Amino acid sequence: MALEHAILVSLLEKPGSGYELARRFDRFIGYFWTATHQQIYRVLKRMENDGWVEARDVPQQRRPDKKEYSVADLGRAALSSWLHDPIEPESVRHDLAVKIRGAAFDDPAALIREVERHRQAHRDRLAHYLAGEERDFTGAAAGAAVPEAPPDAERELQHVVLRGGIAYERMMIGWLDDVLATLARFGPGH
Amino acid sequence: MALEHAILVSLLEKPGSGYELARRFDRFIGYFWTATHQQIYRVLKRMENDGWVEARDVPQQRRPDKKEYSVADLGRAALSSWLHDPIEPESVRHDLAVKIRGAAFDDPAALIREVERHRQAHRDRLAHYLAGEERDFTGAAAGAAVPEAPPDAERELQHVVLRGGIAYERMMIGWLDDVLATLARFGPGH
DNA sequence: TCGTGCTATGCAACTTGTTGCATAGCAAGT
DNA sequence: ACTTGCTATGCAACAAGTTGCATAGCACGA
């Protein structure tokens, strides 16, 4: 599995607690990975036992203390080895596509609102990604002004992955328009 | 979960055995769902116990007998109820995207072959989908000549889902070209 | 002081999905 | 006879992911 590797990459980009990781996965890494905090805590514990990451207690003001994790040598090696292993192209699972084909055996028009809801969600995500791109990559200073900006390769690779998320959302919005037009043809009364 | 519902839809489109379902999922439904035969047999058994599907023994010539499943009333009702329930937009998990961001902490150029392999896989799938579209939807007769062709709504909805698969593969190929161009900029010699 | 809400960590039970193996019929080639 | 390969079904063990719950610090407002 790759959750461990996703965590390693995220911690290499910036050390953090389980809670922080969960938020990164929720908010921004969302366009290529998702995980709940329970999953993250569990995997993080196993990774610590395996010596992939190291924990450090960080006392905090105005909020509970946290455990900050960073990547250990063993973790770096594990990531490197995984990077050199070929993986299979992803398998896809789209509940919505199942619903669309299933609608043929029910009322196609009843699905319109659902599809519209999904389209709106994809629009929201697209807007979120575009705002992030503007802020972090194509903005005036483009991060070059920030003193502790990550090196070129890291930034460029983050950006190309973000562009993938953007391309995905645009594709989905276009396709859902197509779906809506198709459903409309079997409209009220049908 | 939706594997049960995917099976219901597939069986409504055409009754079949567990083995046949596994092949449908492998070969063609692949662009919106995947499942192994073990999963399918297990779920099919549970669905039979729940009265969602009915099995019929079909003796065959020149090959082992099979159990042909078809959808029972309870299954149709379960599908209908699921269709009217809202679902969450899919969560995405792209190992390859994790690798791309991870490459910043290893050798970016080492990833080029892997990405090329994936691009080729997506090209193959695209060709497969386009061939299926030509054959089933945009070919001269467009299935209208076939006496037992499914009704309009069913065909149209199958087609729009297929168009989604095609759009997805095209988007992926385009993005992977972008990724390759980006990786090339951190080429040999670091 | 009581509730609300965010930060922060975690357990337990359950559901899904994967991997490896086993069985068996039947056809075709060596 | 033996192997290969496709059809056809299935078990068992394991890995991964989800859901519901529990705890606790601290801030802020009613």
CSV table of C-alpha atoms (C1' of nucleotides) in Angstrom, one decimal:
chain,number,residue,atom,x,y,z
A,1,MET,CA,0.0,0.0,0.0
A,2,ALA,CA,1.0,3.6,-0.5
A,3,LEU,CA,-0.4,5.5,2.5
A,4,GLU,CA,2.8,5.0,4.2
A,5,HIS,CA,4.7,6.4,1.3
A,6,ALA,CA,2.3,9.3,0.9
A,7,ILE,CA,3.0,10.1,4.6
A,8,LEU,CA,6.8,9.9,4.0
A,9,VAL,CA,6.6,12.3,1.2
A,10,SER,CA,4.5,14.7,3.1
A,11,LEU,CA,6.8,14.5,6.1
A,12,LEU,CA,9.8,15.1,3.9
A,13,GLU,CA,8.2,18.2,2.5
A,14,LYS,CA,7.5,19.3,6.1
A,15,PRO,CA,7.6,17.5,9.4
A,16,GLY,CA,4.3,17.5,11.3
A,17,SER,CA,2.0,15.8,13.7
A,18,GLY,CA,-0.7,13.2,12.9
A,19,TYR,CA,-3.3,15.8,13.2
A,20,GLU,CA,-1.5,18.2,10.8
A,21,LEU,CA,-1.0,15.4,8.3
A,22,ALA,CA,-4.7,14.6,8.5
A,23,ARG,CA,-5.5,18.2,7.6
A,24,ARG,CA,-3.0,18.3,4.8
A,25,PHE,CA,-4.7,15.2,3.3
A,26,ASP,CA,-8.1,16.7,3.8
A,27,ARG,CA,-7.4,20.1,2.4
A,28,PHE,CA,-4.8,20.1,-0.2
A,29,ILE,CA,-3.2,16.8,-0.9
A,30,GLY,CA,-6.9,15.8,-1.5
A,31,TYR,CA,-6.4,15.8,-5.3
A,32,PHE,CA,-4.3,12.7,-5.1
A,33,TRP,CA,-4.8,11.1,-1.8
A,34,THR,CA,-7.3,10.9,1.0
A,35,ALA,CA,-7.0,9.4,4.5
A,36,THR,CA,-8.8,9.8,7.8
A,37,HIS,CA,-7.0,10.7,11.0
A,38,GLN,CA,-7.6,7.3,12.5
A,39,GLN,CA,-5.8,5.7,9.6
A,40,ILE,CA,-3.0,8.1,9.8
A,41,TYR,CA,-2.4,7.7,13.5
A,42,ARG,CA,-2.4,3.9,13.1
A,43,VAL,CA,0.0,3.9,10.3
A,44,LEU,CA,2.2,6.5,11.9
A,45,LYS,CA,2.5,4.3,15.0
A,46,ARG,CA,3.5,1.3,12.9
A,47,MET,CA,6.0,3.4,11.0
A,48,GLU,CA,7.5,4.6,14.2
A,49,ASN,CA,7.9,1.0,15.4
A,50,ASP,CA,9.6,0.1,12.2
A,51,GLY,CA,12.0,3.0,12.5
A,52,TRP,CA,10.7,4.8,9.4
A,53,VAL,CA,9.9,8.0,11.3
A,54,GLU,CA,10.9,9.6,14.6
A,55,ALA,CA,8.6,11.4,17.0
A,56,ARG,CA,9.4,14.5,19.1
A,57,ASP,CA,7.2,15.9,21.8
A,58,VAL,CA,6.4,19.5,21.1
A,59,PRO,CA,4.9,21.5,23.9
A,60,GLN,CA,2.5,24.2,22.6
A,61,GLN,CA,1.0,27.4,23.9
A,62,ARG,CA,-2.7,27.8,23.8
A,63,ARG,CA,-3.4,24.3,22.5
A,64,PRO,CA,-2.6,20.7,23.4
A,65,ASP,CA,0.9,19.5,23.0
A,66,LYS,CA,1.7,17.5,19.9
A,67,LYS,CA,4.0,14.8,18.6
A,68,GLU,CA,5.9,16.0,15.6
A,69,TYR,CA,7.1,13.3,13.3
A,70,SER,CA,10.0,13.5,10.9
A,71,VAL,CA,11.5,10.9,8.5
A,72,ALA,CA,14.3,8.7,9.6
A,73,ASP,CA,17.0,7.1,7.4
A,74,LEU,CA,15.1,3.8,7.2
A,75,GLY,CA,12.0,5.7,6.0
A,76,ARG,CA,14.0,7.5,3.3
A,77,ALA,CA,15.4,4.2,2.2
A,78,ALA,CA,12.0,2.6,2.1
A,79,LEU,CA,10.6,5.5,0.1
A,80,SER,CA,13.5,5.2,-2.4
A,81,SER,CA,13.0,1.5,-2.8
A,82,TRP,CA,9.3,2.0,-3.4
A,83,LEU,CA,10.0,4.7,-6.0
A,84,HIS,CA,12.1,2.3,-8.0
A,85,ASP,CA,9.5,-0.4,-7.9
A,86,PRO,CA,7.0,-0.4,-10.8
A,87,ILE,CA,3.3,0.0,-9.9
A,88,GLU,CA,0.2,-0.9,-11.7
A,89,PRO,CA,-1.9,1.9,-13.2
A,90,GLU,CA,-4.8,2.7,-10.9
A,91,SER,CA,-8.0,0.9,-10.9
A,92,VAL,CA,-11.0,3.2,-11.0
A,93,ARG,CA,-14.2,3.1,-9.0
A,94,HIS,CA,-16.9,5.6,-9.8
A,95,ASP,CA,-20.1,5.1,-7.8
A,96,LEU,CA,-21.7,7.9,-9.9
A,97,ALA,CA,-21.0,6.0,-13.2
A,98,VAL,CA,-22.7,2.9,-11.7
A,99,LYS,CA,-25.7,5.1,-10.8
A,100,ILE,CA,-25.9,6.6,-14.3
A,101,ARG,CA,-26.0,3.2,-16.0
A,102,GLY,CA,-28.4,2.0,-13.2
A,103,ALA,CA,-30.7,4.9,-14.0
A,104,ALA,CA,-31.8,3.1,-17.1
A,105,PHE,CA,-33.7,0.8,-14.8
A,106,ASP,CA,-35.3,3.5,-12.7
A,107,ASP,CA,-36.1,7.1,-13.4
A,108,PRO,CA,-33.2,8.8,-15.3
A,109,ALA,CA,-34.6,12.3,-14.5
A,110,ALA,CA,-34.4,11.6,-10.8
A,111,LEU,CA,-30.6,11.5,-11.1
A,112,ILE,CA,-30.3,15.1,-12.4
A,113,ARG,CA,-30.0,16.8,-9.0
A,114,GLU,CA,-27.4,14.3,-7.8
A,115,VAL,CA,-25.3,14.9,-10.9
A,116,GLU,CA,-25.6,18.7,-10.4
A,117,ARG,CA,-24.5,18.3,-6.8
A,118,HIS,CA,-21.4,16.5,-7.9
A,119,ARG,CA,-20.7,19.0,-10.6
A,120,GLN,CA,-20.8,21.8,-8.1
A,121,ALA,CA,-18.5,19.9,-5.8
A,122,HIS,CA,-16.0,19.5,-8.6
A,123,ARG,CA,-16.3,23.2,-9.4
A,124,ASP,CA,-15.6,24.1,-5.8
A,125,ARG,CA,-12.5,21.9,-5.8
A,126,LEU,CA,-11.3,23.4,-9.1
A,127,ALA,CA,-11.7,26.9,-7.7
A,128,HIS,CA,-9.7,25.7,-4.6
A,129,TYR,CA,-6.9,24.3,-6.7
A,130,LEU,CA,-6.7,27.3,-8.9
A,131,ALA,CA,-6.5,29.6,-5.9
A,132,GLY,CA,-3.7,27.4,-4.5
A,133,GLU,CA,-1.9,27.5,-7.8
A,134,GLU,CA,-2.2,31.3,-8.0
A,135,ARG,CA,-1.0,31.6,-4.5
A,136,ASP,CA,1.9,29.2,-4.5
A,137,PHE,CA,3.1,28.9,-8.1
A,138,THR,CA,2.0,31.6,-10.5
A,139,GLY,CA,1.7,34.5,-8.2
A,140,ALA,CA,4.0,37.6,-8.7
A,141,ALA,CA,6.8,36.4,-6.4
A,142,ALA,CA,6.0,32.7,-7.2
A,143,GLY,CA,7.4,31.8,-3.9
A,144,ALA,CA,10.9,32.9,-4.9
A,145,ALA,CA,10.6,35.8,-2.5
A,146,VAL,CA,9.9,33.5,0.5
A,147,PRO,CA,13.2,32.8,2.1
A,148,GLU,CA,12.5,29.2,3.1
A,149,ALA,CA,10.8,28.2,-0.2
A,150,PRO,CA,11.5,24.6,-1.2
A,151,PRO,CA,14.0,24.0,-4.0
A,152,ASP,CA,13.1,24.0,-7.6
A,153,ALA,CA,12.6,20.3,-8.2
A,154,GLU,CA,10.3,20.0,-5.2
A,155,ARG,CA,8.2,23.0,-6.3
A,156,GLU,CA,8.0,22.0,-9.9
A,157,LEU,CA,6.9,18.5,-9.1
A,158,GLN,CA,4.3,19.7,-6.6
A,159,HIS,CA,3.1,22.0,-9.3
A,160,VAL,CA,2.8,19.4,-12.0
A,161,VAL,CA,0.8,17.2,-9.6
A,162,LEU,CA,-1.5,20.1,-8.9
A,163,ARG,CA,-2.0,20.6,-12.6
A,164,GLY,CA,-3.1,17.0,-12.7
A,165,GLY,CA,-5.7,17.7,-10.1
A,166,ILE,CA,-6.9,20.7,-12.1
A,167,ALA,CA,-7.0,18.8,-15.3
A,168,TYR,CA,-9.0,16.1,-13.5
A,169,GLU,CA,-11.6,18.5,-12.2
A,170,ARG,CA,-12.0,20.2,-15.5
A,171,MET,CA,-12.5,16.9,-17.2
A,172,MET,CA,-15.1,15.8,-14.7
A,173,ILE,CA,-17.0,19.1,-15.0
A,174,GLY,CA,-17.1,18.7,-18.8
A,175,TRP,CA,-18.2,15.1,-18.5
A,176,LEU,CA,-20.9,15.9,-16.0
A,177,ASP,CA,-22.3,18.5,-18.4
A,178,ASP,CA,-22.4,15.8,-21.0
A,179,VAL,CA,-24.2,13.5,-18.5
A,180,LEU,CA,-26.8,16.2,-17.7
A,181,ALA,CA,-27.5,16.8,-21.3
A,182,THR,CA,-28.0,13.1,-21.8
A,183,LEU,CA,-30.3,12.7,-18.8
A,184,ALA,CA,-32.3,15.7,-20.0
A,185,ARG,CA,-33.2,13.9,-23.1
A,186,PHE,CA,-35.1,11.3,-21.0
A,187,GLY,CA,-36.7,14.2,-19.1
A,188,PRO,CA,-40.0,14.6,-17.2
A,189,GLY,CA,-42.6,12.1,-18.5
A,190,HIS,CA,-39.7,10.7,-20.5
B,1,MET,CA,-20.6,0.0,-0.7
B,2,ALA,CA,-21.4,-0.2,-4.3
B,3,LEU,CA,-20.0,-3.4,-5.7
B,4,GLU,CA,-23.4,-5.0,-5.0
B,5,HIS,CA,-25.0,-2.2,-6.9
B,6,ALA,CA,-22.6,-2.5,-9.8
B,7,ILE,CA,-23.4,-6.2,-10.0
B,8,LEU,CA,-27.1,-5.5,-9.9
B,9,VAL,CA,-26.8,-3.1,-12.8
B,10,SER,CA,-24.7,-5.5,-14.8
B,11,LEU,CA,-27.1,-8.3,-14.2
B,12,LEU,CA,-30.1,-6.1,-15.2
B,13,GLU,CA,-28.3,-5.3,-18.4
B,14,LYS,CA,-27.7,-9.0,-18.9
B,15,PRO,CA,-27.9,-12.0,-16.6
B,16,GLY,CA,-24.7,-14.0,-16.2
B,17,SER,CA,-22.5,-16.2,-14.0
B,18,GLY,CA,-19.9,-15.0,-11.5
B,19,TYR,CA,-17.2,-15.8,-14.0
B,20,GLU,CA,-18.9,-13.8,-16.7
B,21,LEU,CA,-19.3,-10.9,-14.4
B,22,ALA,CA,-15.7,-11.0,-13.5
B,23,ARG,CA,-14.8,-10.8,-17.2
B,24,ARG,CA,-17.2,-7.9,-17.8
B,25,PHE,CA,-15.5,-6.0,-14.9
B,26,ASP,CA,-12.1,-6.9,-16.3
B,27,ARG,CA,-12.6,-6.1,-19.9
B,28,PHE,CA,-15.1,-3.4,-20.4
B,29,ILE,CA,-16.7,-2.1,-17.3
B,30,GLY,CA,-13.1,-1.4,-16.3
B,31,TYR,CA,-13.5,2.3,-16.9
B,32,PHE,CA,-15.7,2.7,-13.9
B,33,TRP,CA,-15.3,-0.3,-11.7
B,34,THR,CA,-12.9,-3.1,-11.0
B,35,ALA,CA,-13.4,-6.3,-9.0
B,36,THR,CA,-11.7,-9.7,-8.8
B,37,HIS,CA,-13.6,-12.9,-9.2
B,38,GLN,CA,-13.2,-13.8,-5.5
B,39,GLN,CA,-14.9,-10.6,-4.5
B,40,ILE,CA,-17.7,-11.2,-7.0
B,41,TYR,CA,-18.4,-14.8,-5.9
B,42,ARG,CA,-18.4,-13.7,-2.2
B,43,VAL,CA,-20.8,-10.8,-2.8
B,44,LEU,CA,-22.9,-12.8,-5.2
B,45,LYS,CA,-23.4,-15.5,-2.5
B,46,ARG,CA,-24.4,-12.9,0.1
B,47,MET,CA,-26.8,-11.3,-2.4
B,48,GLU,CA,-28.4,-14.6,-3.1
B,49,ASN,CA,-28.9,-15.2,0.7
B,50,ASP,CA,-30.5,-11.8,0.9
B,51,GLY,CA,-32.8,-12.6,-1.9
B,52,TRP,CA,-31.4,-9.8,-4.2
B,53,VAL,CA,-30.6,-12.2,-7.0
B,54,GLU,CA,-31.7,-15.7,-8.1
B,55,ALA,CA,-29.4,-18.5,-9.4
B,56,ARG,CA,-30.2,-21.0,-12.0
B,57,ASP,CA,-28.0,-23.9,-13.0
B,58,VAL,CA,-27.1,-23.9,-16.6
B,59,PRO,CA,-25.6,-27.1,-18.1
B,60,GLN,CA,-23.2,-26.3,-20.8
B,61,GLN,CA,-21.6,-28.2,-23.8
B,62,ARG,CA,-17.9,-28.3,-24.1
B,63,ARG,CA,-17.3,-26.5,-20.8
B,64,PRO,CA,-18.1,-26.7,-17.1
B,65,ASP,CA,-21.7,-25.9,-16.1
B,66,LYS,CA,-22.4,-22.5,-14.7
B,67,LYS,CA,-24.7,-20.8,-12.3
B,68,GLU,CA,-26.5,-18.0,-14.0
B,69,TYR,CA,-27.7,-15.1,-11.8
B,70,SER,CA,-30.5,-12.7,-12.5
B,71,VAL,CA,-32.0,-9.9,-10.4
B,72,ALA,CA,-34.9,-10.6,-8.1
B,73,ASP,CA,-37.5,-8.1,-7.0
B,74,LEU,CA,-35.7,-7.4,-3.7
B,75,GLY,CA,-32.6,-6.6,-5.7
B,76,ARG,CA,-34.4,-4.2,-7.9
B,77,ALA,CA,-35.9,-2.5,-4.9
B,78,ALA,CA,-32.4,-2.2,-3.2
B,79,LEU,CA,-30.9,-0.7,-6.4
B,80,SER,CA,-33.7,1.8,-6.7
B,81,SER,CA,-33.4,2.8,-3.1
B,82,TRP,CA,-29.6,3.3,-3.5
B,83,LEU,CA,-30.1,5.3,-6.7
B,84,HIS,CA,-32.3,7.8,-4.7
B,85,ASP,CA,-29.7,8.1,-1.9
B,86,PRO,CA,-27.1,10.9,-2.3
B,87,ILE,CA,-23.5,9.7,-2.4
B,88,GLU,CA,-20.3,11.6,-1.7
B,89,PRO,CA,-18.0,12.6,-4.6
B,90,GLU,CA,-15.3,10.0,-5.0
B,91,SER,CA,-12.1,10.2,-3.1
B,92,VAL,CA,-9.0,9.9,-5.3
B,93,ARG,CA,-5.9,7.9,-4.7
B,94,HIS,CA,-3.1,8.1,-7.2
B,95,ASP,CA,0.0,6.2,-6.3
B,96,LEU,CA,1.7,7.7,-9.3
B,97,ALA,CA,1.1,11.3,-8.0
B,98,VAL,CA,2.7,10.3,-4.7
B,99,LYS,CA,5.7,9.0,-6.6
B,100,ILE,CA,6.0,12.2,-8.6
B,101,ARG,CA,6.1,14.4,-5.5
B,102,GLY,CA,8.4,11.8,-3.9
B,103,ALA,CA,10.8,12.0,-6.8
B,104,ALA,CA,11.9,15.4,-5.5
B,105,PHE,CA,13.7,13.5,-2.7
B,106,ASP,CA,15.3,10.9,-5.0
B,107,ASP,CA,16.2,10.9,-8.7
B,108,PRO,CA,13.5,12.6,-10.7
B,109,ALA,CA,14.9,11.2,-14.0
B,110,ALA,CA,14.5,7.6,-12.7
B,111,LEU,CA,10.8,8.0,-12.8
B,112,ILE,CA,10.6,8.7,-16.5
B,113,ARG,CA,10.3,5.1,-17.7
B,114,GLU,CA,7.6,4.4,-15.1
B,115,VAL,CA,5.6,7.4,-16.3
B,116,GLU,CA,6.0,6.3,-19.9
B,117,ARG,CA,4.8,2.9,-19.0
B,118,HIS,CA,1.6,4.4,-17.5
B,119,ARG,CA,1.1,6.6,-20.4
B,120,GLN,CA,1.2,3.6,-22.7
B,121,ALA,CA,-1.3,1.8,-20.6
B,122,HIS,CA,-3.7,4.7,-20.8
B,123,ARG,CA,-3.2,4.9,-24.6
B,124,ASP,CA,-4.0,1.2,-24.8
B,125,ARG,CA,-7.1,1.7,-22.8
B,126,LEU,CA,-8.2,4.7,-24.8
B,127,ALA,CA,-7.8,2.6,-28.0
B,128,HIS,CA,-9.9,-0.1,-26.5
B,129,TYR,CA,-12.6,2.2,-25.5
B,130,LEU,CA,-12.7,4.0,-28.8
B,131,ALA,CA,-12.9,0.6,-30.6
B,132,GLY,CA,-15.8,-0.3,-28.3
B,133,GLU,CA,-17.5,3.0,-29.0
B,134,GLU,CA,-17.1,2.6,-32.8
B,135,ARG,CA,-18.5,-1.0,-32.6
B,136,ASP,CA,-21.4,-0.4,-30.2
B,137,PHE,CA,-22.5,3.2,-30.6
B,138,THR,CA,-21.2,5.1,-33.6
B,139,GLY,CA,-20.9,2.2,-36.1
B,140,ALA,CA,-23.0,2.3,-39.3
B,141,ALA,CA,-26.0,0.4,-37.8
B,142,ALA,CA,-25.2,1.7,-34.3
B,143,GLY,CA,-26.8,-1.4,-32.9
B,144,ALA,CA,-30.2,-0.5,-34.3
B,145,ALA,CA,-29.9,-3.4,-36.7
B,146,VAL,CA,-29.4,-5.9,-33.9
B,147,PRO,CA,-32.9,-7.3,-33.1
B,148,GLU,CA,-32.3,-7.6,-29.3
B,149,ALA,CA,-30.5,-4.3,-28.9
B,150,PRO,CA,-31.3,-2.6,-25.5
B,151,PRO,CA,-33.7,0.3,-25.4
B,152,ASP,CA,-32.7,3.9,-26.0
B,153,ALA,CA,-32.2,5.1,-22.5
B,154,GLU,CA,-30.0,2.1,-21.6
B,155,ARG,CA,-27.8,2.5,-24.7
B,156,GLU,CA,-27.5,6.3,-24.3
B,157,LEU,CA,-26.5,6.0,-20.6
B,158,GLN,CA,-24.0,3.3,-21.4
B,159,HIS,CA,-22.6,5.6,-24.0
B,160,VAL,CA,-22.3,8.6,-21.8
B,161,VAL,CA,-20.4,6.6,-19.2
B,162,LEU,CA,-18.1,5.3,-21.9
B,163,ARG,CA,-17.5,8.9,-23.0
B,164,GLY,CA,-16.5,9.5,-19.4
B,165,GLY,CA,-13.9,6.7,-19.6
B,166,ILE,CA,-12.6,8.2,-22.9
B,167,ALA,CA,-12.4,11.7,-21.5
B,168,TYR,CA,-10.5,10.3,-18.4
B,169,GLU,CA,-7.9,8.5,-20.5
B,170,ARG,CA,-7.4,11.5,-22.8
B,171,MET,CA,-6.9,13.7,-19.8
B,172,MET,CA,-4.5,11.3,-18.2
B,173,ILE,CA,-2.4,11.0,-21.4
B,174,GLY,CA,-2.2,14.8,-21.6
B,175,TRP,CA,-1.2,15.1,-18.0
B,176,LEU,CA,1.4,12.4,-18.2
B,177,ASP,CA,2.9,14.3,-21.2
B,178,ASP,CA,3.1,17.3,-19.0
B,179,VAL,CA,4.7,15.2,-16.2
B,180,LEU,CA,7.3,13.9,-18.6
B,181,ALA,CA,8.2,17.3,-19.8
B,182,THR,CA,8.6,18.4,-16.2
B,183,LEU,CA,10.7,15.5,-15.3
B,184,ALA,CA,12.9,16.0,-18.3
B,185,ARG,CA,13.9,19.4,-17.0
B,186,PHE,CA,15.6,17.7,-14.1
B,187,GLY,CA,17.3,15.3,-16.5
B,188,PRO,CA,20.5,13.3,-16.5
B,189,GLY,CA,23.1,14.8,-14.2
B,190,HIS,CA,20.4,15.4,-11.6
C,1,DT,C1',-20.5,27.6,34.7
C,2,DC,C1',-22.0,25.6,30.8
C,3,DG,C1',-22.0,24.7,26.1
C,4,DT,C1',-19.5,25.1,21.6
C,5,DG,C1',-15.7,24.4,18.8
C,6,DC,C1',-11.1,23.6,17.5
C,7,DT,C1',-6.7,21.1,18.5
C,8,DA,C1',-4.8,16.6,19.5
C,9,DT,C1',-4.6,11.5,20.1
C,10,DG,C1',-6.3,7.1,20.2
C,11,DC,C1',-9.2,2.3,20.7
C,12,DA,C1',-12.5,-1.3,19.0
C,13,DA,C1',-15.4,-3.3,15.9
C,14,DC,C1',-16.6,-3.8,11.5
C,15,DT,C1',-16.6,-3.9,6.4
C,16,DT,C1',-14.0,-4.2,2.1
C,17,DG,C1',-10.5,-5.6,-0.8
C,18,DT,C1',-6.3,-8.5,-1.9
C,19,DT,C1',-3.4,-12.6,-2.3
C,20,DG,C1',-2.5,-17.3,-2.5
C,21,DC,C1',-4.2,-21.5,-3.0
C,22,DA,C1',-7.3,-25.5,-4.4
C,23,DT,C1',-10.5,-28.0,-7.3
C,24,DA,C1',-12.5,-29.6,-11.6
C,25,DG,C1',-14.3,-30.1,-16.6
C,26,DC,C1',-12.9,-30.1,-21.1
C,27,DA,C1',-10.1,-29.2,-25.5
C,28,DA,C1',-6.0,-29.0,-28.1
C,29,DG,C1',-1.3,-29.8,-28.9
C,30,DT,C1',3.2,-32.6,-28.1
D,1,DA,C1',0.2,-39.8,-21.3
D,2,DC,C1',1.4,-35.1,-20.2
D,3,DT,C1',1.1,-30.3,-20.4
D,4,DT,C1',-1.0,-26.0,-21.3
D,5,DG,C1',-4.8,-23.1,-21.2
D,6,DC,C1',-9.4,-21.6,-20.8
D,7,DT,C1',-13.8,-22.0,-18.3
D,8,DA,C1',-15.9,-22.2,-13.7
D,9,DT,C1',-16.3,-21.9,-8.6
D,10,DG,C1',-14.6,-21.4,-4.2
D,11,DC,C1',-12.0,-21.1,0.8
D,12,DA,C1',-8.8,-19.0,4.1
D,13,DA,C1',-5.8,-15.7,5.7
D,14,DC,C1',-4.5,-11.3,5.6
D,15,DA,C1',-4.3,-6.1,4.7
D,16,DA,C1',-6.5,-1.9,4.3
D,17,DG,C1',-10.1,1.3,5.1
D,18,DT,C1',-14.4,3.0,7.6
D,19,DT,C1',-17.4,4.2,11.5
D,20,DG,C1',-18.4,5.2,16.0
D,21,DC,C1',-16.8,6.3,20.1
D,22,DA,C1',-13.8,8.2,24.0
D,23,DT,C1',-10.6,11.4,26.1
D,24,DA,C1',-8.4,15.8,27.0
D,25,DG,C1',-6.5,20.8,26.7
D,26,DC,C1',-7.8,25.2,26.0
D,27,DA,C1',-10.4,29.5,24.3
D,28,DC,C1',-14.5,32.1,23.8
D,29,DG,C1',-19.0,33.6,24.5
D,30,DA,C1',-23.8,33.3,26.6
